[in-house]
Coordinates of C-alpha atoms in Angstrom, one line a residue:
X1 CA 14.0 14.1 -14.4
X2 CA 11.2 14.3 -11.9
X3 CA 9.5 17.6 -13.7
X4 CA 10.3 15.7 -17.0
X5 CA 7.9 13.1 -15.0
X6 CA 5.3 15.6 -14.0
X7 CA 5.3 17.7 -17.3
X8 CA 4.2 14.1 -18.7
X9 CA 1.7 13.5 -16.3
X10 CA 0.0 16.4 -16.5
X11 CA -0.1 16.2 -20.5
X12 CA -2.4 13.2 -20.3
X13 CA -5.6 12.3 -18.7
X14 CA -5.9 12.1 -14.9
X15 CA -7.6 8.6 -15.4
X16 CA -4.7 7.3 -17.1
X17 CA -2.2 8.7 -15.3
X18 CA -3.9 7.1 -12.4
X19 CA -3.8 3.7 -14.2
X20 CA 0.0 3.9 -14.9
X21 CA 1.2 5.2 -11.4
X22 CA -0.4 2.4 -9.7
X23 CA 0.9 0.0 -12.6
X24 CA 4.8 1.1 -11.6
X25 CA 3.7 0.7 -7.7
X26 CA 2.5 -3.1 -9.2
X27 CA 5.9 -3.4 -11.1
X28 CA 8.1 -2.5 -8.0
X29 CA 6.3 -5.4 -6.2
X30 CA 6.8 -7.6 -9.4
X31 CA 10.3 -7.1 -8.7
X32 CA 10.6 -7.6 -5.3
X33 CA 8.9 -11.0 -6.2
X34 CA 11.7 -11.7 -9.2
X35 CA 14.2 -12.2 -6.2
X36 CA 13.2 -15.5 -5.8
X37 CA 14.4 -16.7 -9.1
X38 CA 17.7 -15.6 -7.4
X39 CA 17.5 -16.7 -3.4
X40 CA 15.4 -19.1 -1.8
X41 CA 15.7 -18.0 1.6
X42 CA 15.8 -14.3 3.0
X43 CA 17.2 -13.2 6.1
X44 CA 14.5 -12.8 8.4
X45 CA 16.0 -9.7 10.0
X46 CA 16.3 -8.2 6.5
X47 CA 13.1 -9.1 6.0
X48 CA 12.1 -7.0 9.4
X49 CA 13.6 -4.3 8.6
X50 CA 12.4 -4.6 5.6
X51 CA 8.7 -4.8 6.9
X52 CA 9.4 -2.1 9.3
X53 CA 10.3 0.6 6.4
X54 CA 7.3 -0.6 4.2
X55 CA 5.2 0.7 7.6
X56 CA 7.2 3.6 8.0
X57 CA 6.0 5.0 4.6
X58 CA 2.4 4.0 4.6
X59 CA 2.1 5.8 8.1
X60 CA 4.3 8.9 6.7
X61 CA 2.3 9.0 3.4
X62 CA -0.8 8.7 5.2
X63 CA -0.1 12.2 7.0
X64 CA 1.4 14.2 4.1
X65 CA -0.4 12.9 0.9
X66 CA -3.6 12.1 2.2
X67 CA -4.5 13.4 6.0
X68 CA -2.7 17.0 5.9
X69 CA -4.8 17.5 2.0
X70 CA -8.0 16.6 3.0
X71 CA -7.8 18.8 6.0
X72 CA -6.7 21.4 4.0
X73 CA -9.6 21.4 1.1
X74 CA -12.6 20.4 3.9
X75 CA -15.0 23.5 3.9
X76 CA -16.3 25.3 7.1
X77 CA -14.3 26.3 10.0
X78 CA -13.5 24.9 13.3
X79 CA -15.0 21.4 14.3
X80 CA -16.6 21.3 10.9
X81 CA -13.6 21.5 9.1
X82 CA -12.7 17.8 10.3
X83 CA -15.6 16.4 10.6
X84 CA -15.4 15.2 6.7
X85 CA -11.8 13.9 7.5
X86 CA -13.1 12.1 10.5
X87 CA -16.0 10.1 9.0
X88 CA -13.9 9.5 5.9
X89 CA -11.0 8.0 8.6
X90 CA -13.4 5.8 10.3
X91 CA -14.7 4.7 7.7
X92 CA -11.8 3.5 5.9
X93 CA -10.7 1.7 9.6
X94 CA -14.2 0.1 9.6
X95 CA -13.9 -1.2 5.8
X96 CA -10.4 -3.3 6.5
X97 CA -11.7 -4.1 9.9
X98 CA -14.5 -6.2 7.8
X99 CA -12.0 -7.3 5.1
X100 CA -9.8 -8.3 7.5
X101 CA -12.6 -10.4 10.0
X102 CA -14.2 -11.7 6.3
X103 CA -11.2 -12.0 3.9
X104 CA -9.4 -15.4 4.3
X105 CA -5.7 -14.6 4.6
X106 CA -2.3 -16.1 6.5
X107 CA 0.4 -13.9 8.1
X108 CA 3.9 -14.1 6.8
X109 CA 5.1 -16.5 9.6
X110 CA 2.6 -19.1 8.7
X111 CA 1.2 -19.0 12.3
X112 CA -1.7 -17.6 12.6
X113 CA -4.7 -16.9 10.0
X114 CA -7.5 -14.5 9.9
X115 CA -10.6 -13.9 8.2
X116 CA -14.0 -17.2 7.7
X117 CA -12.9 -20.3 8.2
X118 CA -11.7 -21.7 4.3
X119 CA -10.3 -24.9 2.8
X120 CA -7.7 -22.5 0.6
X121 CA -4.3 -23.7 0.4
X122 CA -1.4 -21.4 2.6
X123 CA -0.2 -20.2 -0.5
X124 CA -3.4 -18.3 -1.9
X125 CA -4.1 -17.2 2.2
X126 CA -0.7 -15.5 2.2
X127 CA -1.2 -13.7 -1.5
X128 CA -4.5 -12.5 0.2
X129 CA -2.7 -10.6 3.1
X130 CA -0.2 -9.2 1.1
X131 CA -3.6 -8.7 -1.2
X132 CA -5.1 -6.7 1.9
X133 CA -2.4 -4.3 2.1
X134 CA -2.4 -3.3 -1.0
X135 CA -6.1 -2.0 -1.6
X136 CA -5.7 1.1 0.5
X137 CA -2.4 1.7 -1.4
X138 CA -3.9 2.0 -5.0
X139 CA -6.9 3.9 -3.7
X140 CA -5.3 6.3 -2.0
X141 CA -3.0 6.7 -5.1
X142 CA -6.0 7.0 -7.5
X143 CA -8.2 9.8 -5.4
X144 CA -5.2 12.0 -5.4
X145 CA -5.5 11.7 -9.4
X146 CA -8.8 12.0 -9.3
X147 CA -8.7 15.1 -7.4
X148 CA -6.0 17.1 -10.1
X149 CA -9.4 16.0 -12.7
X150 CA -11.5 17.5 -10.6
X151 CA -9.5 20.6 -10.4
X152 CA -9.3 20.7 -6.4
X153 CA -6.2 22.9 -5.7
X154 CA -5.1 21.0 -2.8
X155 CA -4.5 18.1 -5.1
X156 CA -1.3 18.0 -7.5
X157 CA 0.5 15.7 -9.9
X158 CA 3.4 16.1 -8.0
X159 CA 1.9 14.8 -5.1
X160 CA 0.2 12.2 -6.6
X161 CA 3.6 11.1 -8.3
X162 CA 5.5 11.6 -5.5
X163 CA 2.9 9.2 -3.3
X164 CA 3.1 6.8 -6.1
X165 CA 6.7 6.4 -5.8
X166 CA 6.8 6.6 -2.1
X167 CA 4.2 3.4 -2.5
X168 CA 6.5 1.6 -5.0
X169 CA 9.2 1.4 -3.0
X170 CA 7.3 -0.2 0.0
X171 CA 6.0 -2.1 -2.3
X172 CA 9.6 -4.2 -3.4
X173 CA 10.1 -5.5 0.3
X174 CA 6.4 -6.6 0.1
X175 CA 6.9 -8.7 -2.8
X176 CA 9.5 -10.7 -1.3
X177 CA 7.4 -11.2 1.6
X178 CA 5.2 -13.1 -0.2
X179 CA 7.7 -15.1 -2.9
X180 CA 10.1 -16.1 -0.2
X181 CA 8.0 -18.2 2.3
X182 CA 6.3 -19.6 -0.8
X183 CA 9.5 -20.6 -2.5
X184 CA 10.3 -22.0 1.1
X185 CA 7.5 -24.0 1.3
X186 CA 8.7 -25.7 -1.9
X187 CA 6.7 -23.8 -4.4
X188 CA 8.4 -23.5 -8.0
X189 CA 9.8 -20.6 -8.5
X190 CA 7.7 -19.6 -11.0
X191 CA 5.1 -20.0 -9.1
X192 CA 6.6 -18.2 -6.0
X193 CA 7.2 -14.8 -8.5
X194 CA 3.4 -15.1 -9.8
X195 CA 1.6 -15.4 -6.5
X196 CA 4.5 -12.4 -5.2
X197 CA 3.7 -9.7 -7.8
X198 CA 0.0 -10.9 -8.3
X199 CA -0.6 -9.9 -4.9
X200 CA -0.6 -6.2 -6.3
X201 CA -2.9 -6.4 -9.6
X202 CA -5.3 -4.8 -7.2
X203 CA -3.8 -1.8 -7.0
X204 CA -4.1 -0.6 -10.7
X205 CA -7.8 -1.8 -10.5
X206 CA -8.3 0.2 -7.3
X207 CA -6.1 3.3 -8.3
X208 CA -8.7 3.9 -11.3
X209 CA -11.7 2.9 -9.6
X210 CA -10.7 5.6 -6.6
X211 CA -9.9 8.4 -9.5
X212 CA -13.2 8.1 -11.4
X213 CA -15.0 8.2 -8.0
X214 CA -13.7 11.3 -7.4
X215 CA -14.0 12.8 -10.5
X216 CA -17.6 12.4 -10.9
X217 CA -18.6 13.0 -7.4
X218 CA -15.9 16.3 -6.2
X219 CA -17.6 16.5 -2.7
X220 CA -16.2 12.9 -1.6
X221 CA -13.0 13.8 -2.1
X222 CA -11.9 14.8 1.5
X223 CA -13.9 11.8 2.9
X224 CA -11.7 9.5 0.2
X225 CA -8.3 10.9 1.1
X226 CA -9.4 10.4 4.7
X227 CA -10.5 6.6 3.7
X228 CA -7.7 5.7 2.2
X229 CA -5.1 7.2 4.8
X230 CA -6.8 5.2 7.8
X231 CA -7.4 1.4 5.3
X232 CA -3.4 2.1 5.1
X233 CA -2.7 3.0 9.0
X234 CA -5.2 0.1 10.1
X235 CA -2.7 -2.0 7.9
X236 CA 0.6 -1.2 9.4
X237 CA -0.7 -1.3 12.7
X238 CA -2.7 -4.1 12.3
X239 CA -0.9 -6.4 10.5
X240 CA 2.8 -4.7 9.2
X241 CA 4.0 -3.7 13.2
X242 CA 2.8 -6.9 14.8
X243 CA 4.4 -9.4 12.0
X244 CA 8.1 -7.2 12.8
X245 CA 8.2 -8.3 16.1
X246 CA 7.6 -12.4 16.0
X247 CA 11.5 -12.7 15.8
X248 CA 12.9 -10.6 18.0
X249 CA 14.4 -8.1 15.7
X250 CA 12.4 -5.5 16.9
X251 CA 15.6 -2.9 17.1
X252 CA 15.9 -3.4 13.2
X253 CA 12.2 -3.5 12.9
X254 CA 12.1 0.2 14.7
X255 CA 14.8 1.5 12.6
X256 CA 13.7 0.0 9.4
X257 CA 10.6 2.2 10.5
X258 CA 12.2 5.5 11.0
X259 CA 14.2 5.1 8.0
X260 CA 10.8 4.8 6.3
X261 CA 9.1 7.7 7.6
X262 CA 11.7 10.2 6.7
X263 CA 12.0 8.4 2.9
X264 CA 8.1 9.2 2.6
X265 CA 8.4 12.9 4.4
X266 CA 11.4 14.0 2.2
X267 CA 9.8 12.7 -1.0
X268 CA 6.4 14.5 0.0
X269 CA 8.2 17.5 1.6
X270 CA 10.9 18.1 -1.5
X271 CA 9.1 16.6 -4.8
X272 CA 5.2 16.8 -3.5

């Protein structure tokens, strides 16, 4: 089934392919979101553990499908083999550091908000956070695409697939982050689903917009891998960790983690 997947992939353009990877990453979070036409409440050390295998990916995909790549297809040899990766990396860290000081958003436990001061409802500061984590995510799915048009070796379809999947499957917990404080806080739930899975429209936008970067400029492609793997590690340790451990449930938190981490590496390791 999964080289029925990547025979398909590879019979169409790059572009496109980019566009529909990061629309099933969207979909997963869209149904993730349609539990709250079901529940109203979540447990919150589900929801932890949850959280804690949605960082365990990110920080495991970061490594295999983007870091371990773009060290691999940098030109030069000793310290100027990383440098590309290393300006990429902090310049990914810098770019969420200023979406994160600029961007109006609220954490899941409605305690503390970020970003300019903003009259914004709760509601549309939460979608923004989970908004926030998802940028990195169809970037970094889109510059691996991007990479098989520009016919870098170091890139594949199968990696590129395999990240997208690894992404979509973080991506369900994340949707009910976001639709089951809102339903909570007595929001239809209609209302509850749209703000859940609208939270990831950005990731198609970004996945094509990352792919059409690289393919008309090759060179960046190192630097973008790079970017993307540190916007996604600046989330998880920035925002993902931190909201795991307001309840206590750190344990599950941890092990939700680890469980994440070896999800990712096995996908990468076996199908990328």
């Amino acid at each position: 089934m999964f080289q029925s997947l990547i025979d398909y992939f590879e019979s169409i353009s790059p572009i496109l392919a980019a566009l529909y990877a990061t629309l099933f990453t969207w979909g997963l979070t869209a149904l993730g979101a349609s539990f709250v036409f079901f529940f109203k409440n979540m447990n919150r050390v589900l929801l932890d553990g949850m959280l804690g295998f949605t960082g365990g990916v990110m920080i495991a995909a970061s490594y295999w499908s983007l870091l371990a790549p773009a060290i691999e297809m940098s030109t030069g040899g000793g310290f100027m083999k990383i440098v590309p990766v290393a300006v990429g990396f902090i310049m990914g860290a810098m770019f969420l550091f200023g979406l994160d000081k600029l961007l109006p958003h609220l954490h899941i436990n409605f305690k503390q908000s970020e970003g300019v001061k903003t009259p914004w409802q709760r509601t549309t500061l939460l979608t923004l956070a989970i908004t926030l984590h998802n940028i990195p995510e169809g970037l970094a799915v889109g510059v691996l695409f991007g990479g098989v048009a520009a016919g870098i070796p170091e890139a594949t379809i199968a990696g590129a697939v395999t990240l997208a999947i690894g992404i979509g499957i973080q991506n369900f917990p994340e949707g009910i982050a976001v639709a089951m404080p809102l339903r909570r806080m007595g929001l239809s739930r209609r209302k509850s689903f749209m703000y859940g899975q609208g939270s990831a429209i950005v990731e198609p936008i970004f996945g094509v917009l990352g792919a059409l970067a690289v393919t008309f400029f090759t060179p960046i492609l190192p630097y973008a891998l790079a970017f993307a793997a540190a916007a996604m590690i600046y989330v998880v340790i920035e925002e993902v960790v931190p909201e795991t451990q307001q309840s206590g449930n750190t344990d599950i938190a941890t092990l939700g983690f680890v469980a994440g981490f070896v999800v990712m590496m096995s996908l990468d390791v076996l199908l990328g």
